[in-house]
Tab-separated table of N, CA and C in Angstrom:
chain	number	residue	atom	x	y	z
A	1	MET	N	159.503	18.776	92.965
A	1	MET	CA	157.979	19.233	92.709
A	1	MET	C	156.945	20.893	92.162
A	2	SER	N	155.948	20.145	92.078
A	2	SER	CA	155.611	20.510	90.432
A	2	SER	C	155.809	22.205	91.278
A	3	SER	N	155.120	23.302	89.418
A	3	SER	CA	154.898	23.790	89.534
A	3	SER	C	153.840	24.620	90.031
A	4	VAL	N	152.502	24.549	90.080
A	4	VAL	CA	151.012	24.723	91.696
A	4	VAL	C	152.421	24.440	92.475
A	5	ARG	N	152.905	23.571	92.430
A	5	ARG	CA	153.529	23.532	94.643
A	5	ARG	C	154.091	25.015	94.909
A	6	ARG	N	154.265	24.513	93.230
A	6	ARG	CA	155.844	25.925	94.068
A	6	ARG	C	155.136	27.306	94.635
A	7	TRP	N	153.835	27.852	93.714
A	7	TRP	CA	152.903	28.951	93.338
A	7	TRP	C	152.139	29.336	94.327
A	8	ARG	N	151.876	27.785	95.095
A	8	ARG	CA	151.385	27.795	96.179
A	8	ARG	C	152.009	27.651	97.354
A	9	SER	N	153.497	27.528	97.613
A	9	SER	CA	154.024	28.076	98.663
A	9	SER	C	154.635	29.725	98.854
A	10	VAL	N	154.537	29.988	97.759
A	10	VAL	CA	154.979	31.246	97.623
A	10	VAL	C	153.777	32.269	97.542
A	11	TRP	N	152.308	31.297	97.108
A	11	TRP	CA	151.326	32.928	97.477
A	11	TRP	C	150.850	32.412	99.218
A	12	PHE	N	151.147	30.792	100.202
A	12	PHE	CA	151.366	31.232	101.689
A	12	PHE	C	151.967	32.644	102.137
A	13	PHE	N	153.519	31.797	101.553
A	13	PHE	CA	155.102	32.108	103.068
A	13	PHE	C	154.642	33.833	101.830
A	14	LEU	N	154.148	34.305	101.224
A	14	LEU	CA	153.452	35.920	101.340
A	14	LEU	C	152.432	36.348	101.882
A	15	ALA	N	151.003	35.196	102.143
A	15	ALA	CA	150.179	36.110	102.469
A	15	ALA	C	150.729	35.932	104.412
A	16	LEU	N	151.738	35.027	104.732
A	16	LEU	CA	152.672	34.806	105.453
A	16	LEU	C	153.182	36.137	106.229
A	17	VAL	N	152.972	37.116	105.710
A	17	VAL	CA	154.480	37.772	105.802
A	17	VAL	C	153.523	39.202	106.417
A	18	ILE	N	152.446	39.287	105.319
A	18	ILE	CA	151.004	40.156	104.584
A	18	ILE	C	150.803	40.106	106.475
A	19	VAL	N	150.166	39.372	106.412
A	19	VAL	CA	148.996	39.212	107.643
A	19	VAL	C	150.413	39.804	109.868
A	20	ALA	N	151.549	38.890	109.017
A	20	ALA	CA	152.707	39.154	110.175
A	20	ALA	C	153.117	41.356	109.750
A	21	ALA	N	152.744	41.725	108.505
A	21	ALA	CA	153.587	42.999	109.015
A	21	ALA	C	151.386	43.809	109.668
A	22	ILE	N	151.491	43.143	108.798
A	22	ILE	CA	149.716	44.307	109.256
A	22	ILE	C	149.540	43.527	112.320
A	23	VAL	N	149.739	42.576	111.159
A	23	VAL	CA	150.628	42.675	112.565
A	23	VAL	C	151.564	43.169	113.847
A	24	ALA	N	152.360	43.320	113.606
A	24	ALA	CA	153.684	43.853	113.790
A	24	ALA	C	152.524	45.707	114.192
A	25	ALA	N	152.635	46.611	112.206
A	25	ALA	CA	151.263	47.789	112.684
A	25	ALA	C	150.606	48.167	113.599
A	26	TYR	N	149.357	46.917	113.594
A	26	TYR	CA	148.213	46.706	114.485
A	26	TYR	C	149.205	47.649	115.946
A	27	GLU	N	150.269	46.025	116.721
A	27	GLU	CA	151.144	46.772	118.250
A	27	GLU	C	151.432	47.540	117.955
A	28	ARG	N	152.274	48.028	117.278
A	28	ARG	CA	152.633	49.451	117.075
A	28	ARG	C	152.470	50.844	117.711
A	29	HIS	N	150.807	49.978	116.598
A	29	HIS	CA	150.129	51.390	116.794
A	29	HIS	C	149.253	51.110	118.128
A	30	GLY	N	148.418	50.263	119.071
A	30	GLY	CA	148.533	49.574	119.926
A	30	GLY	C	149.314	50.530	120.896
A	31	SER	N	150.264	50.042	121.250
A	31	SER	CA	151.314	50.983	121.920
A	31	SER	C	151.433	52.122	122.016
A	32	ALA	N	151.645	52.275	120.779
A	32	ALA	CA	151.913	53.898	120.638
A	32	ALA	C	151.059	54.348	121.672
A	33	ARG	N	149.144	53.650	120.843
A	33	ARG	CA	147.824	54.528	122.275
A	33	ARG	C	147.631	54.528	123.137
A	34	ARG	N	148.703	53.390	124.584
A	34	ARG	CA	148.521	53.681	124.975
A	34	ARG	C	149.170	54.135	126.415
A	35	ARG	N	150.489	54.765	125.343
A	35	ARG	CA	151.171	55.409	126.239
A	35	ARG	C	150.895	56.778	125.966
A	36	LEU	N	150.413	57.310	124.760
A	36	LEU	CA	150.243	58.267	124.607
A	36	LEU	C	149.154	58.220	125.574
A	37	GLU	N	148.172	57.573	126.342
A	37	GLU	CA	147.330	56.917	126.871
A	37	GLU	C	147.524	57.228	127.961
A	38	ALA	N	148.551	56.692	128.400
A	38	ALA	CA	149.829	56.590	129.729
A	38	ALA	C	149.656	57.847	130.471
A	39	GLU	N	150.517	59.594	129.853
A	39	GLU	CA	150.931	60.367	129.598
A	39	GLU	C	149.828	61.599	130.037
A	40	ARG	N	148.259	61.225	129.042
A	40	ARG	CA	147.277	62.690	128.987
A	40	ARG	C	146.235	61.628	130.412
A	41	ALA	N	146.785	60.418	131.300
A	41	ALA	CA	146.153	59.857	132.943
A	41	ALA	C	147.565	60.363	133.942
A	42	THR	N	147.872	61.034	133.112
A	42	THR	CA	149.115	61.251	134.060
A	42	THR	C	148.659	62.767	134.706
A	43	ALA	N	148.694	63.835	133.598
A	43	ALA	CA	148.592	65.361	132.932
A	43	ALA	C	147.803	65.573	133.943
A	44	TYR	N	146.453	64.477	133.478
A	44	TYR	CA	145.422	64.614	134.084
A	44	TYR	C	145.413	64.781	136.467
A	45	GLY	N	145.835	63.732	136.368
A	45	GLY	CA	146.290	63.438	137.603
A	45	GLY	C	147.557	64.602	138.860
A	46	MET	N	148.129	65.382	137.310
A	46	MET	CA	149.396	66.034	138.115
A	46	MET	C	148.104	67.483	138.428
A	47	ALA	N	147.790	67.412	137.332
A	47	ALA	CA	146.579	68.270	137.119
A	47	ALA	C	145.735	68.456	138.715
A	48	VAL	N	144.849	67.326	139.061
A	48	VAL	CA	143.611	66.937	140.020
A	48	VAL	C	144.902	67.285	141.859
A	49	GLU	N	145.612	67.198	141.236
A	49	GLU	CA	147.331	66.721	142.564
A	49	GLU	C	147.462	68.759	143.103
A	50	SER	N	146.910	69.493	141.997
A	50	SER	CA	147.531	71.300	141.964
A	50	SER	C	146.445	71.262	142.883
A	51	TYR	N	145.949	71.165	141.970
A	51	TYR	CA	144.243	72.003	142.693
A	51	TYR	C	144.115	71.335	144.162
A	52	LYS	N	144.095	69.887	144.795
A	52	LYS	CA	144.260	69.518	145.834
A	52	LYS	C	145.056	70.911	146.736
A	53	ARG	N	146.318	70.794	145.687
A	53	ARG	CA	147.452	71.018	147.212
A	53	ARG	C	147.014	72.917	147.596
A	54	ALA	N	145.821	73.239	146.364
A	54	ALA	CA	145.434	74.943	146.445
A	54	ALA	C	144.699	75.764	146.589
A	55	LEU	N	143.628	74.282	146.775
A	55	LEU	CA	142.692	74.583	147.499
A	55	LEU	C	141.642	72.964	148.355
A	56	PRO	N	143.004	73.219	149.942
A	56	PRO	CA	142.278	72.518	150.374
A	56	PRO	C	141.098	72.486	151.328
A	57	LEU	N	140.294	70.827	151.262
A	57	LEU	CA	139.544	70.820	151.622
A	57	LEU	C	138.426	71.812	152.920
A	58	GLY	N	137.158	71.849	152.703
A	58	GLY	CA	136.703	73.428	153.470
A	58	GLY	C	137.122	74.073	153.218
A	59	THR	N	137.820	74.699	151.865
A	59	THR	CA	137.993	76.032	151.172
A	59	THR	C	136.375	76.342	150.331
A	60	THR	N	135.802	77.529	151.396
A	60	THR	CA	134.691	78.504	151.044
A	60	THR	C	133.973	78.288	149.290
A	61	ARG	N	133.440	77.536	148.762
A	61	ARG	CA	132.777	77.709	147.265
A	61	ARG	C	133.111	79.254	146.354
A	62	GLN	N	133.087	80.696	147.305
A	62	GLN	CA	133.276	81.681	147.310
A	62	GLN	C	134.320	82.069	146.754
A	63	HIS	N	135.758	80.912	147.557
A	63	HIS	CA	136.491	80.636	148.182
A	63	HIS	C	137.272	79.819	145.998
A	64	VAL	N	136.618	79.107	145.911
A	64	VAL	CA	137.354	78.033	145.017
A	64	VAL	C	136.823	78.933	143.877
A	65	GLU	N	135.542	79.519	143.545
A	65	GLU	CA	135.058	80.032	142.175
A	65	GLU	C	136.094	81.124	142.013
A	66	ALA	N	137.144	81.428	143.167
A	66	ALA	CA	137.438	83.173	142.914
A	66	ALA	C	138.771	83.208	142.201
A	67	TYR	N	139.462	81.560	142.978
A	67	TYR	CA	140.751	80.997	142.194
A	67	TYR	C	140.472	80.859	141.201
A	68	LEU	N	140.083	79.885	140.933
A	68	LEU	CA	139.620	79.397	139.561
A	68	LEU	C	139.467	80.710	138.694
A	69	MET	N	138.314	81.845	138.450
A	69	MET	CA	138.425	82.670	137.854
A	69	MET	C	139.302	83.662	137.657
A	70	LYS	N	140.058	83.750	138.829
A	70	LYS	CA	142.018	84.401	138.451
A	70	LYS	C	142.930	83.590	138.286
A	71	SER	N	143.156	82.450	137.575
A	71	SER	CA	143.547	81.110	136.406
A	71	SER	C	143.329	81.541	135.845
A	72	GLY	N	141.560	82.533	135.552
A	72	GLY	CA	141.200	82.358	133.659
A	72	GLY	C	141.211	81.379	133.417
A	73	LYS	N	140.066	80.189	134.587
A	73	LYS	CA	139.862	78.663	134.304
A	73	LYS	C	138.351	79.280	134.213
A	74	PRO	N	137.895	78.744	132.684
A	74	PRO	CA	136.002	78.977	132.706
A	74	PRO	C	135.628	77.419	133.837
A	75	LEU	N	134.275	78.353	134.957
A	75	LEU	CA	133.733	77.481	135.123
A	75	LEU	C	132.478	77.322	134.099
A	76	ARG	N	132.156	75.732	134.973
A	76	ARG	CA	130.918	74.645	134.804
A	76	ARG	C	130.639	74.359	136.179
A	77	ARG	N	128.907	74.245	136.307
A	77	ARG	CA	128.407	73.651	137.487
A	77	ARG	C	127.563	72.851	136.477
A	78	MET	N	127.457	72.023	137.420
A	78	MET	CA	126.449	70.657	137.297
A	78	MET	C	126.715	70.814	138.648
A	79	CYS	N	125.080	69.401	138.674
A	79	CYS	CA	124.822	68.248	139.383
A	79	CYS	C	124.525	67.104	138.916
A	80	CYS	N	124.854	66.565	140.162
A	80	CYS	CA	125.505	65.554	140.587
A	80	CYS	C	126.652	65.094	140.442
A	81	MET	N	128.062	65.567	141.061
A	81	MET	CA	128.877	64.845	140.059
A	81	MET	C	128.412	63.186	140.973
A	82	ASP	N	128.168	63.552	142.168
A	82	ASP	CA	128.084	61.791	142.724
A	82	ASP	C	126.858	61.719	143.090
A	83	SER	N	126.375	60.694	142.233
A	83	SER	CA	124.662	60.826	142.072
A	83	SER	C	124.013	59.534	143.840
A	84	SER	N	125.176	59.754	144.143
A	84	SER	CA	124.517	58.487	145.355
A	84	SER	C	124.499	59.069	146.235
A	85	ARG	N	124.573	60.575	146.583
A	85	ARG	CA	124.119	61.755	147.817
A	85	ARG	C	122.640	61.370	147.413
A	86	SER	N	121.922	62.001	148.712
A	86	SER	CA	120.143	61.766	148.784
A	86	SER	C	120.417	63.552	148.661
A	87	GLY	N	119.299	63.493	147.970
A	87	GLY	CA	118.566	65.415	147.836
A	87	GLY	C	119.157	66.470	149.007
A	88	ASP	N	118.995	65.692	149.806
A	88	ASP	CA	118.859	67.395	151.072
A	88	ASP	C	120.784	67.159	151.169
A	89	GLU	N	121.580	66.575	149.811
A	89	GLU	CA	122.829	67.085	150.124
A	89	GLU	C	123.644	67.088	148.893
A	90	ARG	N	122.503	67.594	148.264
A	90	ARG	CA	122.916	68.274	146.365
A	90	ARG	C	122.611	69.417	146.508
A	91	VAL	N	123.888	69.843	145.826
A	91	VAL	CA	125.064	71.821	145.551
A	91	VAL	C	125.596	70.621	144.633
A	92	ASP	N	124.908	72.160	143.900
A	92	ASP	CA	125.796	72.430	142.079
A	92	ASP	C	127.310	71.811	141.978
A	93	ASP	N	127.990	71.019	141.276
A	93	ASP	CA	129.489	71.141	141.873
A	93	ASP	C	129.518	72.261	141.128
A	94	ILE	N	130.694	71.635	140.458
A	94	ILE	CA	132.168	72.966	139.423
A	94	ILE	C	133.176	72.316	138.814
A	95	LEU	N	133.026	72.366	137.637
A	95	LEU	CA	133.712	71.510	136.990
A	95	LEU	C	134.785	72.818	136.438
A	96	THR	N	135.917	72.872	136.382
A	96	THR	CA	136.437	73.079	135.252
A	96	THR	C	138.008	71.965	133.962
A	97	LYS	N	137.623	72.556	133.182
A	97	LYS	CA	138.127	71.238	131.216
A	97	LYS	C	139.484	71.072	132.250
A	98	ILE	N	140.192	70.464	131.762
A	98	ILE	CA	141.417	70.438	131.005
A	98	ILE	C	141.544	69.281	129.950
A	99	GLY	N	140.708	68.879	129.828
A	99	GLY	CA	141.633	68.308	128.697
A	99	GLY	C	140.532	67.731	128.031
A	100	ALA	N	140.795	66.744	126.316
A	100	ALA	CA	139.405	65.707	125.797
A	100	ALA	C	139.827	64.618	125.149
A	101	GLU	N	139.074	63.562	125.438
A	101	GLU	CA	139.722	62.080	125.037
A	101	GLU	C	139.037	61.879	123.982
A	102	PRO	N	138.889	60.714	122.881
A	102	PRO	CA	138.717	60.494	121.667
A	102	PRO	C	137.097	60.377	121.848
A	103	ALA	N	135.974	60.170	121.462
A	103	ALA	CA	134.830	60.073	121.811
A	103	ALA	C	134.290	58.697	120.853
A	104	PRO	N	133.417	58.456	122.001
A	104	PRO	CA	133.672	57.536	121.445
A	104	PRO	C	131.651	57.601	120.326
A	105	PHE	N	131.649	56.669	118.899
A	105	PHE	CA	130.943	57.890	118.267
A	105	PHE	C	129.387	57.480	118.076
A	106	TYR	N	129.176	57.176	118.972
A	106	TYR	CA	127.815	58.102	119.576
A	106	TYR	C	128.254	59.796	120.470
A	107	CYS	N	129.025	59.951	120.345
A	107	CYS	CA	129.172	61.201	121.460
A	107	CYS	C	129.530	62.347	120.194
A	108	SER	N	129.145	63.315	120.672
A	108	SER	CA	130.335	64.188	120.407
A	108	SER	C	132.133	64.860	120.897
A	109	GLU	N	131.724	64.691	122.249
A	109	GLU	CA	132.452	64.449	122.868
A	109	GLU	C	132.240	63.855	124.173
A	110	HIS	N	134.006	64.198	124.385
A	110	HIS	CA	134.021	63.203	126.094
A	110	HIS	C	135.838	64.141	126.547
A	111	ASN	N	135.452	64.887	127.184
A	111	ASN	CA	136.022	65.977	128.179
A	111	ASN	C	136.508	65.575	129.229
A	112	VAL	N	136.641	66.178	129.988
A	112	VAL	CA	137.857	65.954	130.841
A	112	VAL	C	137.956	66.571	131.842
A	113	TYR	N	137.201	66.864	132.827
A	113	TYR	CA	137.486	67.742	134.684
A	113	TYR	C	138.067	67.873	135.547
A	114	VAL	N	138.505	69.001	136.164
A	114	VAL	CA	138.250	68.598	137.722
A	114	VAL	C	137.537	68.951	138.442
A	115	GLY	N	137.137	68.407	139.528
A	115	GLY	CA	135.640	69.021	139.826
A	115	GLY	C	135.329	68.763	141.541
A	116	PHE	N	135.138	69.571	141.253
A	116	PHE	CA	135.153	71.105	142.717
A	116	PHE	C	134.039	70.052	143.505
A	117	GLN	N	133.341	69.025	144.677
A	117	GLN	CA	132.464	68.908	144.705
A	117	GLN	C	131.603	69.952	146.250
A	118	PHE	N	131.313	70.059	146.046
A	118	PHE	CA	130.674	70.909	147.733
A	118	PHE	C	129.857	70.433	148.779
A	119	ALA	N	129.608	70.092	150.570
A	119	ALA	CA	128.457	69.765	151.159
A	119	ALA	C	127.945	71.251	150.882
A	120	PRO	N	126.894	70.971	151.663
A	120	PRO	CA	125.351	72.179	152.027
A	120	PRO	C	126.200	73.039	153.291
A	121	SER	N	126.424	74.503	153.594
A	121	SER	CA	126.203	75.008	154.494
A	121	SER	C	124.759	75.611	154.579
A	122	LEU	N	124.558	75.403	154.836
A	122	LEU	CA	123.151	75.922	155.412
A	122	LEU	C	121.927	74.123	155.169
A	123	PRO	N	120.874	74.446	156.242
A	123	PRO	CA	120.141	73.346	156.267
A	123	PRO	C	118.994	73.249	154.990
A	124	ASN	N	118.749	72.866	154.277
A	124	ASN	CA	117.581	72.685	153.491
A	124	ASN	C	118.073	73.750	151.993
A	125	PRO	N	119.402	73.402	151.381
A	125	PRO	CA	120.653	74.782	150.932
A	125	PRO	C	120.188	74.362	149.403
A	126	ARG	N	120.037	75.473	148.128
A	126	ARG	CA	119.546	75.236	147.543
A	126	ARG	C	121.106	75.057	147.116
A	127	VAL	N	119.436	74.409	145.470
A	127	VAL	CA	120.307	73.053	144.653
A	127	VAL	C	121.685	73.667	143.930
A	128	ASP	N	121.925	75.713	143.577
A	128	ASP	CA	122.598	76.450	143.073
A	128	ASP	C	123.611	76.523	143.588
A	129	GLY	N	123.557	76.416	145.616
A	129	GLY	CA	124.652	75.789	146.389
A	129	GLY	C	125.118	78.238	147.120
A	130	THR	N	125.195	78.138	147.319
A	130	THR	CA	125.573	79.307	148.598
A	130	THR	C	126.661	79.495	149.148
A	131	PRO	N	127.358	80.441	148.299
A	131	PRO	CA	128.763	80.971	148.520
A	131	PRO	C	129.743	80.439	149.231
A	132	SER	N	128.879	80.763	151.228
A	132	SER	CA	129.891	79.862	152.296
A	132	SER	C	129.554	78.613	152.164
A	133	ASP	N	128.685	77.522	151.340
A	133	ASP	CA	128.770	76.427	150.512
A	133	ASP	C	130.480	75.840	151.110
A	134	ARG	N	131.333	74.154	151.226
A	134	ARG	CA	132.157	73.865	151.724
A	134	ARG	C	132.666	72.678	150.809
A	135	LEU	N	134.006	72.627	150.575
A	135	LEU	CA	134.459	71.832	149.397
A	135	LEU	C	134.498	69.933	149.597
A	136	ASP	N	133.913	69.491	149.549
A	136	ASP	CA	134.194	68.350	149.875
A	136	ASP	C	135.100	67.285	149.693
A	137	SER	N	135.946	67.727	148.026
A	137	SER	CA	136.545	66.634	148.003
A	137	SER	C	136.488	67.145	146.498
A	138	ILE	N	137.211	66.607	146.121
A	138	ILE	CA	138.108	67.653	144.169
A	138	ILE	C	139.423	66.047	143.913
A	139	ARG	N	138.165	65.868	142.256
A	139	ARG	CA	138.219	64.278	142.038
A	139	ARG	C	138.348	64.765	140.100
A	140	LEU	N	138.617	63.912	139.522
A	140	LEU	CA	138.756	64.111	138.212
A	140	LEU	C	137.525	64.288	138.204
A	141	PHE	N	136.759	63.697	136.881
A	141	PHE	CA	134.888	63.882	135.806
A	141	PHE	C	135.495	64.012	135.032
A	142	HIS	N	134.901	62.413	134.409
A	142	HIS	CA	135.229	62.114	132.430
A	142	HIS	C	133.426	62.673	132.252
A	143	TRP	N	132.874	63.486	131.510
A	143	TRP	CA	131.922	62.963	130.651
A	143	TRP	C	132.298	63.919	129.170
A	144	SER	N	130.624	62.533	128.733
A	144	SER	CA	130.574	62.214	127.697
A	144	SER	C	129.405	63.449	127.639
A	145	GLU	N	129.654	63.876	126.014
A	145	GLU	CA	128.401	64.763	125.417
A	145	GLU	C	128.196	64.993	124.155
A	146	GLY	N	126.881	65.575	123.927
A	146	GLY	CA	126.226	65.513	122.342
A	146	GLY	C	125.925	63.768	122.045
A	147	CYS	N	125.670	63.117	122.575
A	147	CYS	CA	125.744	61.422	123.062
A	147	CYS	C	124.162	61.477	122.535
A	148	TRP	N	123.728	60.996	122.064
A	148	TRP	CA	122.424	60.355	121.500
A	148	TRP	C	122.294	59.051	121.812
């Protein structure tokens, strides 16, 4: 075997080892990332379930707000988590932040909330809701913010 062929074989082998090391590192990083995502998803699900146990459907808006404030949880009002509702069914929902995810490059934040969705208790409801509105659903709500 000539010297040139031997060096080509060495370089080929080294390139193969480097590529294999890069693939292994990428796989290790990817599995760690997927494990962390699964852990966060489990924690978010547990948070939603704990709120569902504490605040059964049909609870008034006033009671939900009092419960969250007593727990020291920040409240955020937002219309409307479910955009499929018609105009006469829309009243502000309440969000409380439970976590954050990595934001896409075009947003400054990607926050995770437990969302409390309400059904209006009065015909022709006010958009900001009334204390007697009834809790209609509790769900996880992802919201990217500061996007351009």
